[in-house]
Short mmCIF file of N, CA and C in Angstrom, two decimals:
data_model
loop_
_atom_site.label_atom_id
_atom_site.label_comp_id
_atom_site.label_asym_id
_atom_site.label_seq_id
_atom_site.Cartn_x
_atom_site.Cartn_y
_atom_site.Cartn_z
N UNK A 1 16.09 14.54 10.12
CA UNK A 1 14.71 14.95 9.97
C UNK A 1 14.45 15.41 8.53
N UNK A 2 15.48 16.07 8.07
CA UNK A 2 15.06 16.85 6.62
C UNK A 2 15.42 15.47 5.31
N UNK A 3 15.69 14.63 5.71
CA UNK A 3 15.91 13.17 5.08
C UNK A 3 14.79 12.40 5.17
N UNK A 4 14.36 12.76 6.22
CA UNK A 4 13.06 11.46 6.07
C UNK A 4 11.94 12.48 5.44
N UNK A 5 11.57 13.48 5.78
CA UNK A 5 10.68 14.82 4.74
C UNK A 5 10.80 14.65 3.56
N UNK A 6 12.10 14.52 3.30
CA UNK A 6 12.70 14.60 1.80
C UNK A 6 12.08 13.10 1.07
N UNK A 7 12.30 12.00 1.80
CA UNK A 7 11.63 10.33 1.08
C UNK A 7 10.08 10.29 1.89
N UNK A 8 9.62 11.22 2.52
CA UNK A 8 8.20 11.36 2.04
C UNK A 8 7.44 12.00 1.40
N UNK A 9 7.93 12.74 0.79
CA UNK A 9 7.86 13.93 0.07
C UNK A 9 7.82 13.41 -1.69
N UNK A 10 9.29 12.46 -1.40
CA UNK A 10 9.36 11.76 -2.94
C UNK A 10 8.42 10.50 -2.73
N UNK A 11 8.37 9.46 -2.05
CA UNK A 11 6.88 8.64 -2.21
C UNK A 11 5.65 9.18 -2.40
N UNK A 12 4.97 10.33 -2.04
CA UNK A 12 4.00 11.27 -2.25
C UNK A 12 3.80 11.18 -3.73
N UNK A 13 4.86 10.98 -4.62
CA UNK A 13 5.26 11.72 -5.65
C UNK A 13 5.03 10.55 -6.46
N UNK A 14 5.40 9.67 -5.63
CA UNK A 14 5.63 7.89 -6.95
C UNK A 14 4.20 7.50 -7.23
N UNK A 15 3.87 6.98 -8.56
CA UNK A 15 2.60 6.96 -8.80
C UNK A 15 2.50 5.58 -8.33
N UNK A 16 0.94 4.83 -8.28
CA UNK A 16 0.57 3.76 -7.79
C UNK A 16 1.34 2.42 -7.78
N UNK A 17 2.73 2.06 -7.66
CA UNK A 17 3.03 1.01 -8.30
C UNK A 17 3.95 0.29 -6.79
N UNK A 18 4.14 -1.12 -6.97
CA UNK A 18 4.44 -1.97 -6.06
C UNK A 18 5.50 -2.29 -6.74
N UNK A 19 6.74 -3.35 -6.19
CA UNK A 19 7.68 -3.77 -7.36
C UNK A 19 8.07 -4.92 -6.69
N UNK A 20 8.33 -6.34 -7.63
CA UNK A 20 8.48 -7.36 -6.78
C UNK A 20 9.93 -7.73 -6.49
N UNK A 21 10.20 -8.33 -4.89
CA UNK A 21 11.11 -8.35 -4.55
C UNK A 21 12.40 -9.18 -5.24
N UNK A 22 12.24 -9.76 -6.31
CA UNK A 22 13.52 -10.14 -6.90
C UNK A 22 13.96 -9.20 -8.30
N UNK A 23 12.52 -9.40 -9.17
CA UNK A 23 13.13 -8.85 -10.25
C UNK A 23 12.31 -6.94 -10.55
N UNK A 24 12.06 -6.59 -9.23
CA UNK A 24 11.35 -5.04 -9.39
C UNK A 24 10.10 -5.17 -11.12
N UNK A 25 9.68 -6.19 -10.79
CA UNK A 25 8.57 -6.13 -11.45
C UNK A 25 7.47 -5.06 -11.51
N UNK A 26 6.92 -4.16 -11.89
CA UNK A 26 6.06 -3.27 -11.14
C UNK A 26 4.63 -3.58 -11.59
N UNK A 27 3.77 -3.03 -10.52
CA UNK A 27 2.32 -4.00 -10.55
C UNK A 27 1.69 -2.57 -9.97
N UNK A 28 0.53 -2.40 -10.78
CA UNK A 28 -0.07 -1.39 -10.06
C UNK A 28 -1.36 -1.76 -8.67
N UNK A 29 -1.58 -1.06 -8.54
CA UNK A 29 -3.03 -0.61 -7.43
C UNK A 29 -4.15 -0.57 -8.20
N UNK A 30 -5.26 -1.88 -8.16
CA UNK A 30 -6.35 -2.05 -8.27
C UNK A 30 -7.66 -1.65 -7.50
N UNK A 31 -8.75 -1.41 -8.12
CA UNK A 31 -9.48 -0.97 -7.28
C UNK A 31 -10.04 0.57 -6.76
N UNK A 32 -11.17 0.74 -6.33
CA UNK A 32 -11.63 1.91 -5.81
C UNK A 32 -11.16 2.59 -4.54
N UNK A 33 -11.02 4.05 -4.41
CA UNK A 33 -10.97 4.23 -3.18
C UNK A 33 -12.09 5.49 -3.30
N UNK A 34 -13.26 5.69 -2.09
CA UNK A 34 -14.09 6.41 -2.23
C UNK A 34 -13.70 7.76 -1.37
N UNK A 35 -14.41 8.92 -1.33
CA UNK A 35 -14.12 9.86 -0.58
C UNK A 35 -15.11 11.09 -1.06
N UNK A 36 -15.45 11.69 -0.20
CA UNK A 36 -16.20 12.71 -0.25
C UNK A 36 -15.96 13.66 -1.26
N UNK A 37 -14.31 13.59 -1.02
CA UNK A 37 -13.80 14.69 -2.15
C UNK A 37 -13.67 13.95 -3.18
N UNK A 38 -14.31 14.48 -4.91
CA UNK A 38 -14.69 14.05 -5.79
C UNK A 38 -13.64 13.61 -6.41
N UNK A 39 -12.13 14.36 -6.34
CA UNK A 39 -11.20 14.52 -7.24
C UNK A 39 -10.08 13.26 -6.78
N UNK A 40 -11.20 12.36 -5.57
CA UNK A 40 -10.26 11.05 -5.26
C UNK A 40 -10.77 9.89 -6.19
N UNK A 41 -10.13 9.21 -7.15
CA UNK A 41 -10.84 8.59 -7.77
C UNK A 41 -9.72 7.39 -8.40
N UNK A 42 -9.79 6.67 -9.02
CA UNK A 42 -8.63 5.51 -9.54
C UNK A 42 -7.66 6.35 -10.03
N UNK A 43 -8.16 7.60 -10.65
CA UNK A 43 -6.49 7.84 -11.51
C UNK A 43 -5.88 8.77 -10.66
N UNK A 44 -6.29 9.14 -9.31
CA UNK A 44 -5.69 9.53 -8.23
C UNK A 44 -5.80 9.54 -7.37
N UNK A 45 -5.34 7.72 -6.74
CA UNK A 45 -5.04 7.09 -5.32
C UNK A 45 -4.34 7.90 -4.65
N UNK A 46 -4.78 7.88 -3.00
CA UNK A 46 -4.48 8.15 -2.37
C UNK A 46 -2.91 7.79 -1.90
N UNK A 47 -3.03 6.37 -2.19
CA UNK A 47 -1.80 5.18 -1.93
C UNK A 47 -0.82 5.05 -2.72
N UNK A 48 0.27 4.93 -2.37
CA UNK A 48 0.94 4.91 -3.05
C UNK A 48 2.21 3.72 -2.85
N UNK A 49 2.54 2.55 -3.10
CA UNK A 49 4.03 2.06 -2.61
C UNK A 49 4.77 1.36 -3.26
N UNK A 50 6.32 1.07 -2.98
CA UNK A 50 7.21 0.54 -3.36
C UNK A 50 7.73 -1.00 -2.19
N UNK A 51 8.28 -1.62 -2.67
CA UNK A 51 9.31 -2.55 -2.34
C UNK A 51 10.63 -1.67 -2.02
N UNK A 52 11.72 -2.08 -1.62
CA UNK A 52 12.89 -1.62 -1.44
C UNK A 52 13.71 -2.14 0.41
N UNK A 53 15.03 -2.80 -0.38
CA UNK A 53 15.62 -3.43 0.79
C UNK A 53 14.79 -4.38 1.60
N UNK A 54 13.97 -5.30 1.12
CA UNK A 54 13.22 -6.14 1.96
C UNK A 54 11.98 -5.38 2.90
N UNK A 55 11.66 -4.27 2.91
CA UNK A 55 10.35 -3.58 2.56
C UNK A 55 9.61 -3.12 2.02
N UNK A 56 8.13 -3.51 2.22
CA UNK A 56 7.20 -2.54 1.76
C UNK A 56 7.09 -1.20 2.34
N UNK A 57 6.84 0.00 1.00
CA UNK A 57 6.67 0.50 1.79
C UNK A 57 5.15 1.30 1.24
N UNK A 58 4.27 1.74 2.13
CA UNK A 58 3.35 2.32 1.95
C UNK A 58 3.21 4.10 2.35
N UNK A 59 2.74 5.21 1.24
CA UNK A 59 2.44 5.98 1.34
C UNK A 59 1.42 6.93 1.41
N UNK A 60 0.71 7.02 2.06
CA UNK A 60 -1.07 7.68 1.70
C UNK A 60 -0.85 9.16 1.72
N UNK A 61 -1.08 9.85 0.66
CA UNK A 61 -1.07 11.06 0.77
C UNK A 61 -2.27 11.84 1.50
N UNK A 62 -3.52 11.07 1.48
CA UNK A 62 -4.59 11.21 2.30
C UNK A 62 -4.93 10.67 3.77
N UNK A 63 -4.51 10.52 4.63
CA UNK A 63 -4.56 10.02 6.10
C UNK A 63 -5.73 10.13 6.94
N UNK A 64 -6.53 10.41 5.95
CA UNK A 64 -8.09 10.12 6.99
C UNK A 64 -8.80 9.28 7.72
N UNK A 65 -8.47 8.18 7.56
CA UNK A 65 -9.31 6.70 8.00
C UNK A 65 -8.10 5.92 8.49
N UNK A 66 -8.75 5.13 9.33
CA UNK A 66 -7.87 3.79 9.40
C UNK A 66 -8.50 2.57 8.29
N UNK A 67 -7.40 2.36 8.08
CA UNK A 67 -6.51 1.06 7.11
C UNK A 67 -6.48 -0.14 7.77
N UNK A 68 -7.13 -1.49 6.65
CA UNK A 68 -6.87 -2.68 7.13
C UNK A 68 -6.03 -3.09 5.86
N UNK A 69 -4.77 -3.88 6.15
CA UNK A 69 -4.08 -4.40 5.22
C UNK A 69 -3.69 -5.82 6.00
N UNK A 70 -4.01 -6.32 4.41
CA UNK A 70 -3.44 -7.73 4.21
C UNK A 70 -2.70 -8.04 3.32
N UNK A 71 -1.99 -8.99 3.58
CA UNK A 71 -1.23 -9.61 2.43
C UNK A 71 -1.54 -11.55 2.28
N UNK A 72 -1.71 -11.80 1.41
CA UNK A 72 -1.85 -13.42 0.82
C UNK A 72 -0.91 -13.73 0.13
N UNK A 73 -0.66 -15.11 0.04
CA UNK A 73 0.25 -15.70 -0.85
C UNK A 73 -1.09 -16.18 -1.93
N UNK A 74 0.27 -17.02 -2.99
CA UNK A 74 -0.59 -17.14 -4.43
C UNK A 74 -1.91 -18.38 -4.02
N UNK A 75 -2.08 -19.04 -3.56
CA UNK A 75 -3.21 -19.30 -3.08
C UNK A 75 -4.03 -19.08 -2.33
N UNK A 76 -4.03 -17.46 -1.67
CA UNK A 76 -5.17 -16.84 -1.14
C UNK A 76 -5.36 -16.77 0.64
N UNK A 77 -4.13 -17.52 1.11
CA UNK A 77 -4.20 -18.06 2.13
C UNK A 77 -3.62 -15.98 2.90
N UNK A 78 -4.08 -15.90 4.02
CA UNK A 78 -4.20 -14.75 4.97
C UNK A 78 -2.33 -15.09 5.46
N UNK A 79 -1.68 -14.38 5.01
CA UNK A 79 -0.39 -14.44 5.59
C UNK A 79 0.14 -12.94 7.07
N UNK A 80 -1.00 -12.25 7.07
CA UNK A 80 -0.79 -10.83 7.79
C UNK A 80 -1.40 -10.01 7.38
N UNK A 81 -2.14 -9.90 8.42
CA UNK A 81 -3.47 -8.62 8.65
C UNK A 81 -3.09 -7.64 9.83
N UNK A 82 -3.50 -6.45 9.13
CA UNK A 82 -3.09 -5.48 10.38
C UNK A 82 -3.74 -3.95 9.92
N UNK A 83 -4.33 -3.48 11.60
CA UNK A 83 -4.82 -2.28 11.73
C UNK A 83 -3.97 -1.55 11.96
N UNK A 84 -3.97 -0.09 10.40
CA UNK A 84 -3.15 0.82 10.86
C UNK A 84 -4.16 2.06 11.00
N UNK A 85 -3.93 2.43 12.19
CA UNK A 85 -4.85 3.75 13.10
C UNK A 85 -4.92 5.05 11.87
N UNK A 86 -5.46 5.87 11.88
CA UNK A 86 -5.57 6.76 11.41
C UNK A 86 -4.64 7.72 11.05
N UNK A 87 -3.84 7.99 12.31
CA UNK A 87 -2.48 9.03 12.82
C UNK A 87 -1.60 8.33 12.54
N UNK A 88 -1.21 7.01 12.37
CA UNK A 88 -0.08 6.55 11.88
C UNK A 88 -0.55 5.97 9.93
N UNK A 89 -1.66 6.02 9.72
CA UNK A 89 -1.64 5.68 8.11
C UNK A 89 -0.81 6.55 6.91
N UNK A 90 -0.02 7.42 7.45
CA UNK A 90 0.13 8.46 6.61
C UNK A 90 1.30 7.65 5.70
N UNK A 91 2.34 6.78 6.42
CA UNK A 91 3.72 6.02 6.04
C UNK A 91 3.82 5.00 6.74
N UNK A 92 3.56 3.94 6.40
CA UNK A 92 3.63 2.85 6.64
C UNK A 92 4.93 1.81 6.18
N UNK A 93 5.57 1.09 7.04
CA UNK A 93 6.14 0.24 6.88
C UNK A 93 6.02 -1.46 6.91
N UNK A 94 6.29 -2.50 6.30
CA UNK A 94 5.91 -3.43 6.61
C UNK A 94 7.13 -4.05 5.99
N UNK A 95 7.74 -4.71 7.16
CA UNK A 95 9.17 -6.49 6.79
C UNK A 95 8.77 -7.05 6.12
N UNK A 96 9.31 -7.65 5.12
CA UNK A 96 9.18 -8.56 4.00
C UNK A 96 9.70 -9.72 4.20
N UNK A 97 10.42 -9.73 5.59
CA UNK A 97 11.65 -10.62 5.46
C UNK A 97 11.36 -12.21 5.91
N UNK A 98 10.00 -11.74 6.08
CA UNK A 98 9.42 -13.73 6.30
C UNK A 98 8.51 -14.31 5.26
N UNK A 99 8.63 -13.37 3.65
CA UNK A 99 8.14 -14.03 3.17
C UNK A 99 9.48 -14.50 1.81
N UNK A 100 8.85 -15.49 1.17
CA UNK A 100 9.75 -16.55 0.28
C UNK A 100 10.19 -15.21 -0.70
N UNK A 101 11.10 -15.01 -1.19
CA UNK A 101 11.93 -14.52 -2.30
C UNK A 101 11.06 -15.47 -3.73
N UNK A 102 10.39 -14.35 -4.50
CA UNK A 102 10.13 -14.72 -5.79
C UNK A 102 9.34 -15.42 -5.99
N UNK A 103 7.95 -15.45 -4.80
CA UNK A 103 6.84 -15.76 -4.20
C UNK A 103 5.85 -14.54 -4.47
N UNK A 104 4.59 -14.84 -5.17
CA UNK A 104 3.71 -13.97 -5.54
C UNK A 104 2.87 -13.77 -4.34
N UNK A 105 2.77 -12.16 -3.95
CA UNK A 105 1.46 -12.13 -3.17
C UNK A 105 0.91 -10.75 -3.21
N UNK A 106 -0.38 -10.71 -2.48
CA UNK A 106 -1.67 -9.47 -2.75
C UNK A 106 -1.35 -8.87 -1.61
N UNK A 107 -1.10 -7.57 -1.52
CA UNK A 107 -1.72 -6.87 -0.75
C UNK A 107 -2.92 -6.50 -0.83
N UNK A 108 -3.86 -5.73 0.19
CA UNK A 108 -5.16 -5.80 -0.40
C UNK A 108 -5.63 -4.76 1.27
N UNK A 109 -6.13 -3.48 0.50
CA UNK A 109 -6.09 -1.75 1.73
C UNK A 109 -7.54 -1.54 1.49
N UNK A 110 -8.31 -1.75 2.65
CA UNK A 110 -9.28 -1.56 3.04
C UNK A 110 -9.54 -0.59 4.28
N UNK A 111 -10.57 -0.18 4.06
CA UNK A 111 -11.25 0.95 5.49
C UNK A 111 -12.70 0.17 5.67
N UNK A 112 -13.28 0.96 6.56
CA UNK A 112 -14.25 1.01 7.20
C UNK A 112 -15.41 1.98 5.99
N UNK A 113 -14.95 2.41 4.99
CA UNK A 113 -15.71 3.18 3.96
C UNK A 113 -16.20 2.12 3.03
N UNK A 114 -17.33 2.16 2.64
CA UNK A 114 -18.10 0.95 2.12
C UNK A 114 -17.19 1.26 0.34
N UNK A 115 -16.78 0.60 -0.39
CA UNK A 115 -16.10 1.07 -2.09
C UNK A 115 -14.41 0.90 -1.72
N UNK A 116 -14.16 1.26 -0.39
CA UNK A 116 -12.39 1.33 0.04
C UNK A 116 -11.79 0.28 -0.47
N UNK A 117 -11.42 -0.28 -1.80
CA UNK A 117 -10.75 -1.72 -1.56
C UNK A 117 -9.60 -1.11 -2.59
N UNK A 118 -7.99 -1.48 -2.71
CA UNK A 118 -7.15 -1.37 -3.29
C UNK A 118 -6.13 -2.69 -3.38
N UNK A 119 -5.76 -3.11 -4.75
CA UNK A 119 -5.05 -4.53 -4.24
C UNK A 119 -3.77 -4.04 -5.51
N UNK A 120 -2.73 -4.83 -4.56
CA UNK A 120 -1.48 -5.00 -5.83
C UNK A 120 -1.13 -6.16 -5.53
N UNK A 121 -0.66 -6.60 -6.34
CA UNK A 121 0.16 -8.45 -7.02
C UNK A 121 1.93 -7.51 -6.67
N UNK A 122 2.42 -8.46 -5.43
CA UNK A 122 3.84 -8.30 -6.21
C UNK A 122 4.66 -9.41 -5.50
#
């Protein structure tokens, strides 16, 4: 228990960046995320994630809304869409392991908040 606290605690911590699965390329987080509270703004996303061992992984330090995420390959095509609920947006996991090694693609974190859009290349 005090291990997994401890690597959410340090993702909390990692600033906006994605890293791609062969050569840890790092790619940041594009895009707006809106919120009532003023002090949420591009230069401090909510979101936060890494690659590592054939996952993504996603961190929201803010867990208010539910999350739609997708991911595309380099021609745009919908490879996996998925609703994550509110109560589980806080740490997110997602397998990597069906897509091509050294294959470009978008994630792309949307809500139900009209401005919510965040995308990374990795």
């Amino acid at each position: 228990m005090k291990l997994l606290i401890a690597s959410l605690l340090i993702c909390c911590m990692l600033p906006a960046y994605g890293y791609h699965k062969k050569d840890n390329k790092p790619t940041h987080f594009n895009g707006n995320w809106e919120s009532e509270n003023k002090e949420r703004n591009l230069t401090k996303l909510p979101i936060s994630g890494k690659i590592t061992n054939g996952l993504l992984i996603l961190t929201n330090s803010q867990p208010d809304r539910t999350l739609y995420l997708e991911i595309r390959d380099a021609q745009g095509i919908s490879i996996l869409t998925k609703e994550v609920r509110q109560e589980n947006s806080a740490y997110i996991i997602i397998p990597l392991d069906t897509l091509q090694d050294g294959e470009e693609y978008t994630l792309i974190l949307t809500s139900s908040i009209e401005g919510d859009y965040l995308s990374t290349i990795f």
